[in-house]
GROMACS .gro file of C-alpha atoms in nm:
model
  177
    1ALA     CA    1  -3.149  -5.478   4.349
    2TYR     CA    2  -3.274  -5.590   4.007
    3ALA     CA    3  -3.158  -5.948   4.071
    4SER     CA    4  -3.392  -5.981   4.367
    5SER     CA    5  -3.672  -5.770   4.221
    6LYS     CA    6  -4.005  -5.934   4.142
    7SER     CA    7  -4.061  -5.697   3.850
    8ARG     CA    8  -4.114  -5.840   3.501
    9GLU     CA    9  -3.877  -5.572   3.373
   10SER     CA   10  -3.592  -5.638   3.617
   11ALA     CA   11  -3.361  -5.810   3.367
   12ALA     CA   12  -3.427  -5.547   3.099
   13SER     CA   13  -3.373  -5.268   3.352
   14ALA     CA   14  -3.047  -5.425   3.470
   15LEU     CA   15  -2.927  -5.456   3.109
   16ARG     CA   16  -3.029  -5.097   3.035
   17LEU     CA   17  -2.842  -4.973   3.342
   18LEU     CA   18  -2.533  -5.173   3.245
   19GLY     CA   19  -2.546  -5.018   2.896
   20GLU     CA   20  -2.570  -4.669   3.046
   21MET     CA   21  -2.276  -4.744   3.274
   22GLN     CA   22  -2.070  -4.867   2.978
   23LYS     CA   23  -2.145  -4.550   2.780
   24LEU     CA   24  -2.060  -4.333   3.079
   25GLN     CA   25  -1.737  -4.523   3.134
   26ALA     CA   26  -1.636  -4.478   2.768
   27THR     CA   27  -1.714  -4.105   2.783
   28GLN     CA   28  -1.525  -4.057   3.108
   29LEU     CA   29  -1.225  -4.256   2.981
   30LEU     CA   30  -1.207  -4.043   2.668
   31LYS     CA   31  -1.225  -3.721   2.873
   32TYR     CA   32  -0.964  -3.855   3.116
   33GLU     CA   33  -0.722  -3.939   2.835
   34GLN     CA   34  -0.775  -3.600   2.670
   35GLU     CA   35  -0.732  -3.408   2.995
   36PHE     CA   36  -0.437  -3.598   3.142
   37ARG     CA   37  -0.281  -3.731   2.819
   38THR     CA   38  -0.252  -4.080   2.963
   39ALA     CA   39  -0.468  -4.391   2.984
   40TYR     CA   40  -0.668  -4.462   3.296
   41ASP     CA   41  -0.517  -4.746   3.501
   42PHE     CA   42  -0.796  -4.978   3.622
   43ASP     CA   43  -0.545  -5.200   3.802
   44ARG     CA   44  -0.428  -4.912   4.025
   45PRO     CA   45  -0.723  -4.672   4.059
   46ASN     CA   46  -0.562  -4.476   4.344
   47ASP     CA   47  -0.272  -4.379   4.116
   48ASN     CA   48  -0.504  -4.203   3.870
   49GLU     CA   49  -0.573  -3.829   3.879
   50ARG     CA   50  -0.943  -3.896   3.940
   51ARG     CA   51  -1.183  -4.187   3.929
   52VAL     CA   52  -1.410  -4.288   3.643
   53VAL     CA   53  -1.711  -4.516   3.632
   54HIS     CA   54  -1.580  -4.872   3.628
   55VAL     CA   55  -1.800  -5.139   3.474
   56ASP     CA   56  -1.649  -5.434   3.651
   57PHE     CA   57  -1.706  -5.801   3.714
   58VAL     CA   58  -1.961  -5.726   3.987
   59ALA     CA   59  -2.174  -5.521   3.745
   60PHE     CA   60  -2.182  -5.803   3.489
   61THR     CA   61  -2.257  -6.073   3.745
   62SER     CA   62  -2.537  -5.863   3.895
   63VAL     CA   63  -2.699  -5.840   3.552
   64LEU     CA   64  -2.644  -6.211   3.503
   65LYS     CA   65  -2.824  -6.281   3.832
   66ALA     CA   66  -3.115  -6.060   3.724
   67ILE     CA   67  -3.141  -6.249   3.395
   68SER     CA   68  -3.128  -6.583   3.574
   69ALA     CA   69  -3.397  -6.467   3.818
   70ARG     CA   70  -3.614  -6.367   3.521
   71CYS     CA   71  -3.586  -6.721   3.382
   72ARG     CA   72  -3.685  -6.856   3.722
   73ARG     CA   73  -3.993  -6.631   3.736
   74LEU     CA   74  -4.094  -6.734   3.385
   75GLU     CA   75  -4.097  -7.090   3.513
   76ASP     CA   76  -4.400  -6.996   3.722
   77ILE     CA   77  -4.594  -6.900   3.409
   78THR     CA   78  -4.785  -7.189   3.258
   79ILE     CA   79  -4.560  -7.377   3.018
   80ARG     CA   80  -4.848  -7.431   2.776
   81ARG     CA   81  -4.875  -7.063   2.685
   82VAL     CA   82  -4.760  -6.995   2.331
   83GLY     CA   83  -4.448  -6.784   2.291
   84LYS     CA   84  -4.309  -6.834   2.640
   85ALA     CA   85  -4.059  -7.098   2.529
   86ASN     CA   86  -3.899  -6.856   2.285
   87LYS     CA   87  -3.878  -6.586   2.549
   88ARG     CA   88  -3.717  -6.825   2.797
   89TYR     CA   89  -3.465  -6.931   2.534
   90ASP     CA   90  -3.384  -6.570   2.448
   91ILE     CA   91  -3.334  -6.481   2.814
   92ALA     CA   92  -3.110  -6.781   2.880
   93GLU     CA   93  -2.911  -6.706   2.566
   94MET     CA   94  -2.874  -6.347   2.688
   95ALA     CA   95  -2.741  -6.484   3.017
   96GLU     CA   96  -2.479  -6.688   2.832
   97LYS     CA   97  -2.367  -6.382   2.633
   98MET     CA   98  -2.343  -6.188   2.957
   99MET     CA   99  -2.139  -6.473   3.109
  100ARG     CA  100  -1.891  -6.455   2.819
  101LYS     CA  101  -1.852  -6.080   2.870
  102ALA     CA  102  -1.807  -6.119   3.245
  103LEU     CA  103  -1.542  -6.387   3.197
  104LYS     CA  104  -1.342  -6.150   2.977
  105ILE     CA  105  -1.312  -5.888   3.251
  106THR     CA  106  -1.267  -6.107   3.558
  107ASP     CA  107  -0.929  -6.122   3.727
  108GLY     CA  108  -0.930  -6.495   3.666
  109SER     CA  109  -1.005  -6.615   4.019
  110GLU     CA  110  -1.161  -6.958   4.011
  111SER     CA  111  -1.440  -6.873   4.256
  112ASP     CA  112  -1.549  -6.568   4.052
  113MET     CA  113  -1.547  -6.764   3.728
  114ARG     CA  114  -1.735  -7.055   3.885
  115PHE     CA  115  -2.000  -6.814   4.015
  116VAL     CA  116  -2.050  -6.677   3.664
  117TYR     CA  117  -2.072  -7.023   3.509
  118ASN     CA  118  -2.316  -7.139   3.779
  119ALA     CA  119  -2.541  -6.835   3.727
  120CYS     CA  120  -2.553  -6.909   3.355
  121LEU     CA  121  -2.615  -7.278   3.419
  122ASP     CA  122  -2.905  -7.172   3.641
  123ALA     CA  123  -3.054  -6.956   3.365
  124TRP     CA  124  -3.045  -7.246   3.119
  125ALA     CA  125  -3.174  -7.495   3.379
  126GLN     CA  126  -3.466  -7.264   3.463
  127SER     CA  127  -3.545  -7.190   3.098
  128HIS     CA  128  -3.760  -7.503   3.047
  129VAL     CA  129  -3.660  -7.521   2.682
  130LYS     CA  130  -3.530  -7.841   2.532
  131GLU     CA  131  -3.198  -7.676   2.441
  132GLY     CA  132  -3.150  -7.579   2.807
  133ALA     CA  133  -3.028  -7.919   2.921
  134LEU     CA  134  -2.790  -7.940   2.625
  135ARG     CA  135  -2.650  -7.591   2.695
  136CYS     CA  136  -2.600  -7.691   3.060
  137GLU     CA  137  -2.407  -7.998   2.947
  138ILE     CA  138  -2.190  -7.794   2.707
  139LEU     CA  139  -2.109  -7.537   2.976
  140LEU     CA  140  -2.028  -7.813   3.223
  141GLN     CA  141  -1.796  -7.971   2.965
  142GLU     CA  142  -1.618  -7.636   2.927
  143MET     CA  143  -1.558  -7.636   3.300
  144LEU     CA  144  -1.435  -7.996   3.294
  145GLU     CA  145  -1.184  -7.945   3.013
  146GLN     CA  146  -0.825  -8.024   3.103
  147ASP     CA  147  -0.696  -7.669   3.056
  148SER     CA  148  -0.994  -7.496   3.217
  149VAL     CA  149  -0.909  -7.258   3.499
  150VAL     CA  150  -1.244  -7.317   3.666
  151LYS     CA  151  -1.369  -7.656   3.777
  152PRO     CA  152  -1.733  -7.735   3.853
  153ASN     CA  153  -1.854  -7.782   4.207
  154ARG     CA  154  -2.165  -7.941   4.357
  155VAL     CA  155  -2.376  -7.642   4.258
  156SER     CA  156  -2.263  -7.682   3.896
  157PHE     CA  157  -2.354  -8.050   3.884
  158ASN     CA  158  -2.681  -8.008   4.074
  159THR     CA  159  -2.787  -7.726   3.843
  160CYS     CA  160  -2.721  -7.945   3.539
  161ILE     CA  161  -2.923  -8.225   3.695
  162GLN     CA  162  -3.204  -7.976   3.759
  163GLY     CA  163  -3.189  -7.872   3.392
  164LEU     CA  164  -3.224  -8.233   3.285
  165SER     CA  165  -3.512  -8.294   3.523
  166THR     CA  166  -3.701  -7.984   3.409
  167LEU     CA  167  -3.654  -8.098   3.049
  168TYR     CA  168  -3.801  -8.436   3.143
  169LEU     CA  169  -4.090  -8.279   3.332
  170SER     CA  170  -4.162  -8.040   3.046
  171SER     CA  171  -4.170  -8.325   2.794
  172VAL     CA  172  -4.397  -8.534   3.019
  173SER     CA  173  -4.637  -8.242   3.077
  174ASN     CA  174  -4.655  -8.179   2.702
  175VAL     CA  175  -4.745  -8.544   2.640
  176VAL     CA  176  -5.012  -8.538   2.911
  177LEU     CA  177  -5.162  -8.215   2.779
   0.00000   0.00000   0.00000
């Protein structure tokens, strides 16, 4: 819901909710281990004595989408306003950190990993900061590496091109202003 919300606080709310879920999961796992004297098995949840909150890949990617959407909404704010560039950078950087966390817990399917990379690419492309195009290029290079499990698709390349074009447009608008 936060990913499609128009609220200015949607990304922060999504991050706050994720943090609460992570704390709840840690608490429930500790209680589970104390009560049943065994570790909870996330791979076979039906074999456990009871369920616990599971902060999974979907939770991380939902937050990543909310962060990316926040970058996109910031694009609508006049680029000339002081301080917005730093905020855009911070939000895109937050998206990349979230991507790294999501990649650690994914089952390794290429489509899931590509989705996460593309969402992060989108956040950097929409950030309208000069580092955005460079970060897009670096992420794309990660995907193109020989030993990479995930390979870029059209969305990946188009998003990088969009990042480059927004960098160009931002630099032209700054010269004109």
